[in-house]
Amino acid sequence: MREIIERVGSAQRPAVEDLARLIGLEKPEEIAELRESANRIKAQTVGRVVYFRGLIEFSNVCARNCHYCGIRLGNRKVRRYTMPVEEIVEVARWAHLQQYGSIVLQSGERRSRQFVRFVEDLLGRINAATNGGLGVTLSLGEQAPETYRRWFQAGAHRYLLRIETSNPALFRALHPPSVTFEARKRCLGLLREQGYQVGTGVMIGLPGQTLEDLARDILFFKELDVDMIGMGPYIAHEATPLAAAENAFPESRRLEMALNMIAATRLAMPDINIAAATALQALTPTGRELGVLAGANVVMPNLTPVKYRQDYLLYPGKPCLDEDAEKCRHCLRGRIERLGEEVGFGRRGDSRHFVGRTAGKAGRE
Ligand code: SAH
């Protein structure tokens, strides 16, 4: 164990077998050793500080039909909403007042000119309402180069776009033909060129996925040299085609694998930001704390107004569906501090990795 952990931590390109071994660990004492090592590396590189990213799921209107997602176009049972721009700005202002360093704006995927303009205008208003003091991450899917450029200029500086899986065949099985692995990868390159802090991630425990696939996902993150990772367990949503697929991993195992995956990623990429995704908490009430203890340094408190939350179910079992942002804030702060970690209030908490790789370049930031 010790040797594997050390090899993964020091190799330029860790071996697939080593990574797969760590991700698949099942013995409690081995799991503890892995996660403790990862948490130690985190403390040494990015510190024992957890940053809050207030998540605003501002619209569930979506033009795509991903086989796993509860708000896919084909799910006619979903009541579709888009929050009015003033309401979104109000939530962002609240986050700023609470000293959250950043927000994440997430929605279904749309590419119409109207949508592009809506987001651009929204970014300008959020900036004005918070004196540019709030970090803004976008999670709005695949877009044209020009759109990424406009949103960056309007004030967004981080972008999350999950690759979902780095196995192209599995990617094809999870998406309709209009959604391609190549396009997804191209978008990740465009975002980097544009100057965003780039985040990606995968779902863990998908039907047809293997431990080797997950090991290669980490190598993919490393090759792409990403700044941030957000990943969590796959959770079947009954109104999606993928729910019928057989899965080799029961949910409890997926949770375990997701935590091991966070730890292995921290070992392989010590200075990036890693989020303890909300999906962890959907499988167990303390999921996000476990994520932090396994090496994550970002959590995303949900700031979506309660009246919309029932309609933004990418997967079932999402926590706090009836708890407003104020309650979440107090409960989450306590949870993090009880772990002996500090909450990075008032700081943006940019990815160390990004700061390092762009240092010396004519300066933004
Ligand atoms: N439409 C945007 C953002 C919303 S989806 C986009 O596609 O980027 C955000 C993430 O939720 C997806 O990337 C996917 O990894 C995750 N997700 C969707 N359905 C899920 C499910 N059933 N279980 C776990 N995660 C899921």
GROMACS .gro file of C-alpha atoms and ligand atoms in nm:
model
  391
    1MET     CA    1   0.000   0.000   0.000
    2ARG     CA    2   0.255   0.255   0.114
    3GLU     CA    3   0.466   0.192  -0.198
    4ILE     CA    4   0.167   0.226  -0.429
    5ILE     CA    5   0.063   0.551  -0.264
    6GLU     CA    6   0.417   0.684  -0.296
    7ARG     CA    7   0.448   0.576  -0.659
    8VAL     CA    8   0.120   0.744  -0.753
    9GLY     CA    9   0.230   1.060  -0.570
   10SER     CA   10   0.567   1.083  -0.740
   11ALA     CA   11   0.526   0.943  -1.093
   12GLN     CA   12   0.492   1.177  -1.388
   13ARG     CA   13   0.247   0.927  -1.532
   14PRO     CA   14   0.122   0.685  -1.265
   15ALA     CA   15   0.057   0.327  -1.373
   16VAL     CA   16  -0.303   0.233  -1.455
   17GLU     CA   17  -0.273  -0.075  -1.229
   18ASP     CA   18  -0.162   0.136  -0.932
   19LEU     CA   19  -0.445   0.385  -0.973
   20ALA     CA   20  -0.703   0.111  -1.029
   21ARG     CA   21  -0.585  -0.067  -0.716
   22LEU     CA   22  -0.633   0.247  -0.505
   23ILE     CA   23  -0.974   0.331  -0.653
   24GLY     CA   24  -1.096  -0.023  -0.590
   25LEU     CA   25  -0.979  -0.050  -0.227
   26GLU     CA   26  -1.236  -0.214  -0.001
   27LYS     CA   27  -1.057  -0.300   0.323
   28PRO     CA   28  -1.131  -0.030   0.582
   29GLU     CA   29  -0.772   0.000   0.705
   30GLU     CA   30  -0.638   0.035   0.349
   31ILE     CA   31  -0.905   0.290   0.262
   32ALA     CA   32  -0.814   0.486   0.575
   33GLU     CA   33  -0.447   0.485   0.481
   34LEU     CA   34  -0.521   0.613   0.131
   35ARG     CA   35  -0.753   0.890   0.243
   36GLU     CA   36  -0.527   1.001   0.525
   37SER     CA   37  -0.233   1.024   0.285
   38ALA     CA   38  -0.439   1.230   0.044
   39ASN     CA   39  -0.561   1.460   0.318
   40ARG     CA   40  -0.205   1.510   0.438
   41ILE     CA   41  -0.092   1.605   0.086
   42LYS     CA   42  -0.382   1.847   0.069
   43ALA     CA   43  -0.279   2.009   0.398
   44GLN     CA   44   0.077   2.048   0.272
   45THR     CA   45  -0.011   2.194  -0.068
   46VAL     CA   46  -0.341   2.382  -0.065
   47GLY     CA   47  -0.386   2.394   0.314
   48ARG     CA   48  -0.669   2.283   0.541
   49VAL     CA   49  -0.905   2.542   0.399
   50VAL     CA   50  -1.236   2.457   0.236
   51TYR     CA   51  -1.383   2.708  -0.007
   52PHE     CA   52  -1.757   2.754  -0.053
   53ARG     CA   53  -1.895   2.789  -0.405
   54GLY     CA   54  -2.259   2.885  -0.384
   55LEU     CA   55  -2.442   2.682  -0.646
   56ILE     CA   56  -2.724   2.854  -0.837
   57GLU     CA   57  -2.913   2.616  -1.066
   58PHE     CA   58  -3.080   2.897  -1.255
   59SER     CA   59  -3.256   2.701  -1.530
   60ASN     CA   60  -3.345   2.340  -1.606
   61VAL     CA   61  -3.434   2.405  -1.969
   62CYS     CA   62  -3.213   2.172  -2.170
   63ALA     CA   63  -3.170   2.095  -2.538
   64ARG     CA   64  -2.985   1.767  -2.484
   65ASN     CA   65  -3.079   1.411  -2.416
   66CYS     CA   66  -2.798   1.256  -2.213
   67HIS     CA   67  -2.902   0.905  -2.118
   68TYR     CA   68  -2.832   0.947  -1.745
   69CYS     CA   69  -2.965   1.293  -1.666
   70GLY     CA   70  -3.301   1.362  -1.502
   71ILE     CA   71  -3.352   1.700  -1.674
   72ARG     CA   72  -3.287   1.564  -2.024
   73LEU     CA   73  -3.501   1.709  -2.301
   74GLY     CA   74  -3.697   1.384  -2.332
   75ASN     CA   75  -3.818   1.388  -1.972
   76ARG     CA   76  -4.160   1.544  -2.022
   77LYS     CA   77  -4.249   1.518  -1.655
   78VAL     CA   78  -4.012   1.796  -1.558
   79ARG     CA   79  -4.165   2.138  -1.506
   80ARG     CA   80  -3.923   2.371  -1.681
   81TYR     CA   81  -3.811   2.700  -1.527
   82THR     CA   82  -3.564   2.981  -1.576
   83MET     CA   83  -3.511   3.214  -1.283
   84PRO     CA   84  -3.568   3.582  -1.360
   85VAL     CA   85  -3.239   3.767  -1.390
   86GLU     CA   86  -3.311   3.990  -1.088
   87GLU     CA   87  -3.372   3.687  -0.870
   88ILE     CA   88  -3.038   3.531  -0.971
   89VAL     CA   89  -2.855   3.856  -0.900
   90GLU     CA   90  -3.024   3.872  -0.560
   91VAL     CA   91  -2.894   3.525  -0.471
   92ALA     CA   92  -2.545   3.623  -0.589
   93ARG     CA   93  -2.558   3.937  -0.377
   94TRP     CA   94  -2.658   3.729  -0.076
   95ALA     CA   95  -2.363   3.494  -0.137
   96HIS     CA   96  -2.131   3.792  -0.150
   97LEU     CA   97  -2.269   3.935   0.174
   98GLN     CA   98  -2.215   3.599   0.341
   99GLN     CA   99  -1.852   3.618   0.229
  100TYR     CA  100  -1.871   3.323  -0.003
  101GLY     CA  101  -1.568   3.355  -0.228
  102SER     CA  102  -1.748   3.240  -0.541
  103ILE     CA  103  -2.066   3.119  -0.701
  104VAL     CA  104  -2.131   2.854  -0.965
  105LEU     CA  105  -2.395   2.927  -1.226
  106GLN     CA  106  -2.532   2.601  -1.362
  107SER     CA  107  -2.816   2.516  -1.598
  108GLY     CA  108  -2.927   2.283  -1.871
  109GLU     CA  109  -2.749   2.323  -2.200
  110ARG     CA  110  -2.869   2.576  -2.454
  111ARG     CA  111  -2.691   2.760  -2.730
  112SER     CA  112  -2.947   3.007  -2.863
  113ARG     CA  113  -2.839   3.367  -2.913
  114GLN     CA  114  -3.097   3.465  -2.661
  115PHE     CA  115  -2.948   3.237  -2.395
  116VAL     CA  116  -2.593   3.354  -2.468
  117ARG     CA  117  -2.704   3.712  -2.426
  118PHE     CA  118  -2.900   3.630  -2.110
  119VAL     CA  119  -2.588   3.488  -1.943
  120GLU     CA  120  -2.370   3.773  -2.065
  121ASP     CA  121  -2.609   4.030  -1.924
  122LEU     CA  122  -2.640   3.832  -1.599
  123LEU     CA  123  -2.262   3.826  -1.552
  124GLY     CA  124  -2.243   4.202  -1.596
  125ARG     CA  125  -2.514   4.257  -1.338
  126ILE     CA  126  -2.360   4.020  -1.086
  127ASN     CA  127  -2.028   4.196  -1.123
  128ALA     CA  128  -2.190   4.533  -1.072
  129ALA     CA  129  -2.391   4.415  -0.770
  130THR     CA  130  -2.085   4.272  -0.595
  131ASN     CA  131  -1.818   4.521  -0.707
  132GLY     CA  132  -1.647   4.243  -0.893
  133GLY     CA  133  -1.576   4.080  -0.560
  134LEU     CA  134  -1.732   3.743  -0.628
  135GLY     CA  135  -1.564   3.465  -0.822
  136VAL     CA  136  -1.791   3.324  -1.092
  137THR     CA  137  -1.773   2.970  -1.227
  138LEU     CA  138  -1.992   2.866  -1.518
  139SER     CA  139  -2.126   2.515  -1.572
  140LEU     CA  140  -2.330   2.558  -1.890
  141GLY     CA  141  -2.206   2.282  -2.115
  142GLU     CA  142  -2.062   2.288  -2.464
  143GLN     CA  143  -2.066   2.625  -2.636
  144ALA     CA  144  -1.915   2.801  -2.938
  145PRO     CA  145  -1.568   2.958  -2.902
  146GLU     CA  146  -1.722   3.303  -2.941
  147THR     CA  147  -1.964   3.233  -2.655
  148TYR     CA  148  -1.685   3.124  -2.421
  149ARG     CA  149  -1.502   3.443  -2.515
  150ARG     CA  150  -1.800   3.668  -2.450
  151TRP     CA  151  -1.877   3.514  -2.113
  152PHE     CA  152  -1.514   3.541  -2.008
  153GLN     CA  153  -1.508   3.908  -2.100
  154ALA     CA  154  -1.831   3.958  -1.912
  155GLY     CA  155  -1.663   3.839  -1.592
  156ALA     CA  156  -1.670   3.460  -1.564
  157HIS     CA  157  -1.327   3.316  -1.496
  158ARG     CA  158  -1.378   2.948  -1.423
  159TYR     CA  159  -1.563   2.684  -1.621
  160LEU     CA  160  -1.667   2.333  -1.527
  161LEU     CA  161  -1.728   2.089  -1.809
  162ARG     CA  162  -1.719   1.725  -1.718
  163ILE     CA  163  -1.586   1.474  -1.967
  164GLU     CA  164  -1.818   1.222  -1.788
  165THR     CA  165  -1.579   0.938  -1.882
  166SER     CA  166  -1.249   0.937  -2.069
  167ASN     CA  167  -1.340   0.610  -2.239
  168PRO     CA  168  -1.475   0.714  -2.581
  169ALA     CA  169  -1.679   0.394  -2.626
  170LEU     CA  170  -1.845   0.437  -2.287
  171PHE     CA  171  -1.904   0.806  -2.365
  172ARG     CA  172  -2.087   0.700  -2.683
  173ALA     CA  173  -2.303   0.460  -2.487
  174LEU     CA  174  -2.407   0.737  -2.247
  175HIS     CA  175  -2.505   0.998  -2.502
  176PRO     CA  176  -2.711   1.041  -2.817
  177PRO     CA  177  -2.499   1.064  -3.136
  178SER     CA  178  -2.521   1.444  -3.131
  179VAL     CA  179  -2.308   1.458  -2.815
  180THR     CA  180  -1.952   1.353  -2.895
  181PHE     CA  181  -1.639   1.288  -2.697
  182GLU     CA  182  -1.434   1.483  -2.952
  183ALA     CA  183  -1.648   1.796  -2.922
  184ARG     CA  184  -1.635   1.778  -2.543
  185LYS     CA  185  -1.259   1.754  -2.550
  186ARG     CA  186  -1.232   2.037  -2.799
  187CYS     CA  187  -1.439   2.259  -2.569
  188LEU     CA  188  -1.203   2.187  -2.279
  189GLY     CA  189  -0.914   2.305  -2.499
  190LEU     CA  190  -1.101   2.621  -2.602
  191LEU     CA  191  -1.177   2.709  -2.242
  192ARG     CA  192  -0.812   2.680  -2.151
  193GLU     CA  193  -0.703   2.894  -2.447
  194GLN     CA  194  -0.957   3.155  -2.353
  195GLY     CA  195  -0.798   3.187  -2.010
  196TYR     CA  196  -1.051   3.019  -1.784
  197GLN     CA  197  -0.955   2.808  -1.486
  198VAL     CA  198  -1.068   2.481  -1.631
  199GLY     CA  199  -1.248   2.208  -1.442
  200THR     CA  200  -1.364   1.870  -1.555
  201GLY     CA  201  -1.472   1.545  -1.394
  202VAL     CA  202  -1.648   1.214  -1.436
  203MET     CA  203  -1.930   1.007  -1.295
  204ILE     CA  204  -1.818   0.714  -1.088
  205GLY     CA  205  -1.978   0.371  -1.101
  206LEU     CA  206  -2.151   0.400  -1.438
  207PRO     CA  207  -2.299   0.092  -1.599
  208GLY     CA  208  -2.023  -0.064  -1.807
  209GLN     CA  209  -1.742   0.131  -1.635
  210THR     CA  210  -1.439  -0.047  -1.492
  211LEU     CA  211  -1.177   0.045  -1.232
  212GLU     CA  212  -0.927   0.076  -1.519
  213ASP     CA  213  -1.156   0.329  -1.688
  214LEU     CA  214  -1.153   0.536  -1.370
  215ALA     CA  215  -0.774   0.505  -1.344
  216ARG     CA  216  -0.746   0.634  -1.701
  217ASP     CA  217  -0.981   0.921  -1.611
  218ILE     CA  218  -0.719   1.044  -1.365
  219LEU     CA  219  -0.450   1.017  -1.633
  220PHE     CA  220  -0.680   1.215  -1.863
  221PHE     CA  221  -0.712   1.492  -1.599
  222LYS     CA  222  -0.336   1.498  -1.568
  223GLU     CA  223  -0.272   1.507  -1.941
  224LEU     CA  224  -0.516   1.791  -1.983
  225ASP     CA  225  -0.345   1.965  -1.693
  226VAL     CA  226  -0.679   2.080  -1.551
  227ASP     CA  227  -0.710   2.322  -1.260
  228MET     CA  228  -1.021   2.184  -1.094
  229ILE     CA  229  -1.208   1.858  -1.059
  230GLY     CA  230  -1.570   1.791  -0.969
  231MET     CA  231  -1.675   1.429  -0.965
  232GLY     CA  232  -1.919   1.210  -0.784
  233PRO     CA  233  -2.104   0.882  -0.790
  234TYR     CA  234  -2.348   0.802  -1.068
  235ILE     CA  235  -2.704   0.775  -0.933
  236ALA     CA  236  -2.972   0.622  -1.153
  237HIS     CA  237  -3.275   0.843  -1.226
  238GLU     CA  238  -3.581   0.634  -1.309
  239ALA     CA  239  -3.704   0.862  -1.586
  240THR     CA  240  -3.386   0.804  -1.790
  241PRO     CA  241  -3.291   0.523  -2.028
  242LEU     CA  242  -2.973   0.441  -1.838
  243ALA     CA  243  -3.170   0.347  -1.526
  244ALA     CA  244  -3.256   0.013  -1.686
  245ALA     CA  245  -2.892  -0.078  -1.745
  246GLU     CA  246  -2.726  -0.336  -1.527
  247ASN     CA  247  -2.462  -0.201  -1.292
  248ALA     CA  248  -2.174  -0.404  -1.153
  249PHE     CA  249  -2.140  -0.165  -0.858
  250PRO     CA  250  -2.412  -0.118  -0.595
  251GLU     CA  251  -2.458   0.239  -0.469
  252SER     CA  252  -2.262   0.184  -0.148
  253ARG     CA  253  -1.965   0.072  -0.353
  254ARG     CA  254  -1.997   0.369  -0.587
  255LEU     CA  255  -1.974   0.602  -0.288
  256GLU     CA  256  -1.662   0.426  -0.166
  257MET     CA  257  -1.507   0.435  -0.514
  258ALA     CA  258  -1.588   0.805  -0.550
  259LEU     CA  259  -1.407   0.882  -0.224
  260ASN     CA  260  -1.109   0.668  -0.323
  261MET     CA  261  -1.110   0.844  -0.658
  262ILE     CA  262  -1.094   1.186  -0.488
  263ALA     CA  263  -0.802   1.064  -0.277
  264ALA     CA  264  -0.614   0.914  -0.573
  265THR     CA  265  -0.666   1.233  -0.775
  266ARG     CA  266  -0.530   1.443  -0.487
  267LEU     CA  267  -0.218   1.225  -0.476
  268ALA     CA  268  -0.164   1.254  -0.851
  269MET     CA  269  -0.249   1.626  -0.876
  270PRO     CA  270  -0.168   1.784  -0.539
  271ASP     CA  271  -0.227   2.154  -0.613
  272ILE     CA  272  -0.561   2.151  -0.796
  273ASN     CA  273  -0.901   2.234  -0.649
  274ILE     CA  274  -1.120   1.927  -0.594
  275ALA     CA  275  -1.488   1.957  -0.508
  276ALA     CA  276  -1.678   1.724  -0.279
  277ALA     CA  277  -1.975   1.696  -0.515
  278THR     CA  278  -2.333   1.711  -0.392
  279ALA     CA  279  -2.398   1.363  -0.534
  280LEU     CA  280  -2.181   1.227  -0.250
  281GLN     CA  281  -2.431   1.362  -0.003
  282ALA     CA  282  -2.720   1.210  -0.195
  283LEU     CA  283  -2.584   0.867  -0.105
  284THR     CA  284  -2.504   0.941   0.259
  285PRO     CA  285  -2.581   1.244   0.479
  286THR     CA  286  -2.214   1.303   0.559
  287GLY     CA  287  -2.096   1.249   0.202
  288ARG     CA  288  -1.941   1.589   0.153
  289GLU     CA  289  -1.748   1.575   0.482
  290LEU     CA  290  -1.614   1.237   0.378
  291GLY     CA  291  -1.509   1.400   0.051
  292VAL     CA  292  -1.319   1.671   0.239
  293LEU     CA  293  -1.149   1.407   0.452
  294ALA     CA  294  -1.048   1.222   0.135
  295GLY     CA  295  -0.874   1.528  -0.009
  296ALA     CA  296  -1.140   1.766  -0.148
  297ASN     CA  297  -1.101   2.138  -0.072
  298VAL     CA  298  -1.418   2.283  -0.225
  299VAL     CA  299  -1.785   2.233  -0.136
  300MET     CA  300  -2.084   2.373  -0.317
  301PRO     CA  301  -2.367   2.482  -0.087
  302ASN     CA  302  -2.688   2.492  -0.284
  303LEU     CA  303  -2.827   2.846  -0.311
  304THR     CA  304  -3.104   2.766  -0.558
  305PRO     CA  305  -3.429   2.902  -0.411
  306VAL     CA  306  -3.626   2.615  -0.256
  307LYS     CA  307  -3.922   2.656  -0.492
  308TYR     CA  308  -3.708   2.548  -0.789
  309ARG     CA  309  -3.512   2.265  -0.632
  310GLN     CA  310  -3.766   1.988  -0.693
  311ASP     CA  311  -3.736   2.067  -1.061
  312TYR     CA  312  -3.358   2.042  -1.081
  313LEU     CA  313  -3.317   1.675  -1.013
  314LEU     CA  314  -3.032   1.546  -1.229
  315TYR     CA  315  -3.051   1.239  -1.006
  316PRO     CA  316  -3.283   1.143  -0.719
  317GLY     CA  317  -3.205   1.176  -0.350
  318LYS     CA  318  -3.061   1.527  -0.367
  319PRO     CA  319  -3.024   1.657  -0.012
  320CYS     CA  320  -3.176   1.970   0.142
  321LEU     CA  321  -3.461   2.003  -0.106
  322ASP     CA  322  -3.656   2.206   0.146
  323GLU     CA  323  -3.376   2.381   0.326
  324ASP     CA  324  -3.305   2.738   0.233
  325ALA     CA  325  -2.962   2.885   0.180
  326GLU     CA  326  -2.944   3.044   0.525
  327LYS     CA  327  -2.990   2.710   0.700
  328CYS     CA  328  -2.746   2.536   0.467
  329ARG     CA  329  -2.482   2.796   0.544
  330HIS     CA  330  -2.490   2.737   0.917
  331CYS     CA  331  -2.515   2.365   0.897
  332LEU     CA  332  -2.232   2.332   0.646
  333ARG     CA  333  -1.996   2.567   0.827
  334GLY     CA  334  -2.032   2.361   1.144
  335ARG     CA  335  -1.980   2.039   0.957
  336ILE     CA  336  -1.657   2.162   0.800
  337GLU     CA  337  -1.519   2.316   1.117
  338ARG     CA  338  -1.583   1.999   1.313
  339LEU     CA  339  -1.341   1.828   1.077
  340GLY     CA  340  -1.071   2.069   1.191
  341GLU     CA  341  -1.076   2.256   0.860
  342GLU     CA  342  -1.126   2.626   0.814
  343VAL     CA  343  -1.383   2.777   0.575
  344GLY     CA  344  -1.218   3.021   0.333
  345PHE     CA  345  -1.470   3.301   0.382
  346GLY     CA  346  -1.407   3.616   0.182
  347ARG     CA  347  -1.146   3.454  -0.041
  348ARG     CA  348  -1.197   3.339  -0.396
  349GLY     CA  349  -0.978   3.037  -0.347
  350ASP     CA  350  -0.848   3.018  -0.702
  351SER     CA  351  -0.682   2.694  -0.803
  352ARG     CA  352  -0.318   2.698  -0.694
  353HIS     CA  353  -0.242   2.499  -1.002
  354PHE     CA  354  -0.388   2.768  -1.225
  355VAL     CA  355  -0.198   3.042  -1.045
  356GLY     CA  356   0.122   2.842  -1.090
  357ARG     CA  357   0.075   2.761  -1.456
  358THR     CA  358  -0.013   3.117  -1.550
  359ALA     CA  359   0.242   3.292  -1.327
  360GLY     CA  360   0.462   3.526  -1.526
  361LYS     CA  361   0.213   3.552  -1.810
  362ALA     CA  362   0.090   3.905  -1.866
  363GLY     CA  363  -0.157   3.941  -1.593
  364ARG     CA  364  -0.513   3.889  -1.535
  365GLU     CA  365  -0.591   3.856  -1.166
  366SAH     N1  366  -2.574   2.101  -1.852
  366SAH     C1  367  -2.449   2.128  -1.793
  366SAH     C2  368  -2.449   2.134  -1.642
  366SAH     C3  369  -2.546   2.045  -1.565
  366SAH     S1  370  -2.515   1.875  -1.557
  366SAH     C4  371  -2.344   2.029  -1.840
  366SAH     O1  372  -2.382   1.928  -1.899
  366SAH     O2  373  -2.227   2.054  -1.822
  366SAH     C5  374  -2.382   1.862  -1.443
  366SAH     C6  375  -2.330   1.724  -1.420
  366SAH     O3  376  -2.422   1.644  -1.347
  366SAH     C7  377  -2.304   1.643  -1.544
  366SAH     O4  378  -2.183   1.679  -1.604
  366SAH     C8  379  -2.304   1.499  -1.490
  366SAH     O5  380  -2.172   1.455  -1.463
  366SAH     C9  381  -2.382   1.510  -1.359
  366SAH     N2  382  -2.498   1.418  -1.362
  366SAH    C10  383  -2.601   1.420  -1.448
  366SAH     N3  384  -2.684   1.315  -1.426
  366SAH    C11  385  -2.631   1.245  -1.323
  366SAH    C12  386  -2.668   1.125  -1.253
  366SAH     N4  387  -2.777   1.056  -1.288
  366SAH     N5  388  -2.590   1.083  -1.151
  366SAH    C13  389  -2.481   1.153  -1.114
  366SAH     N6  390  -2.439   1.265  -1.177
  366SAH    C14  391  -2.513   1.311  -1.280
   0.00000   0.00000   0.00000
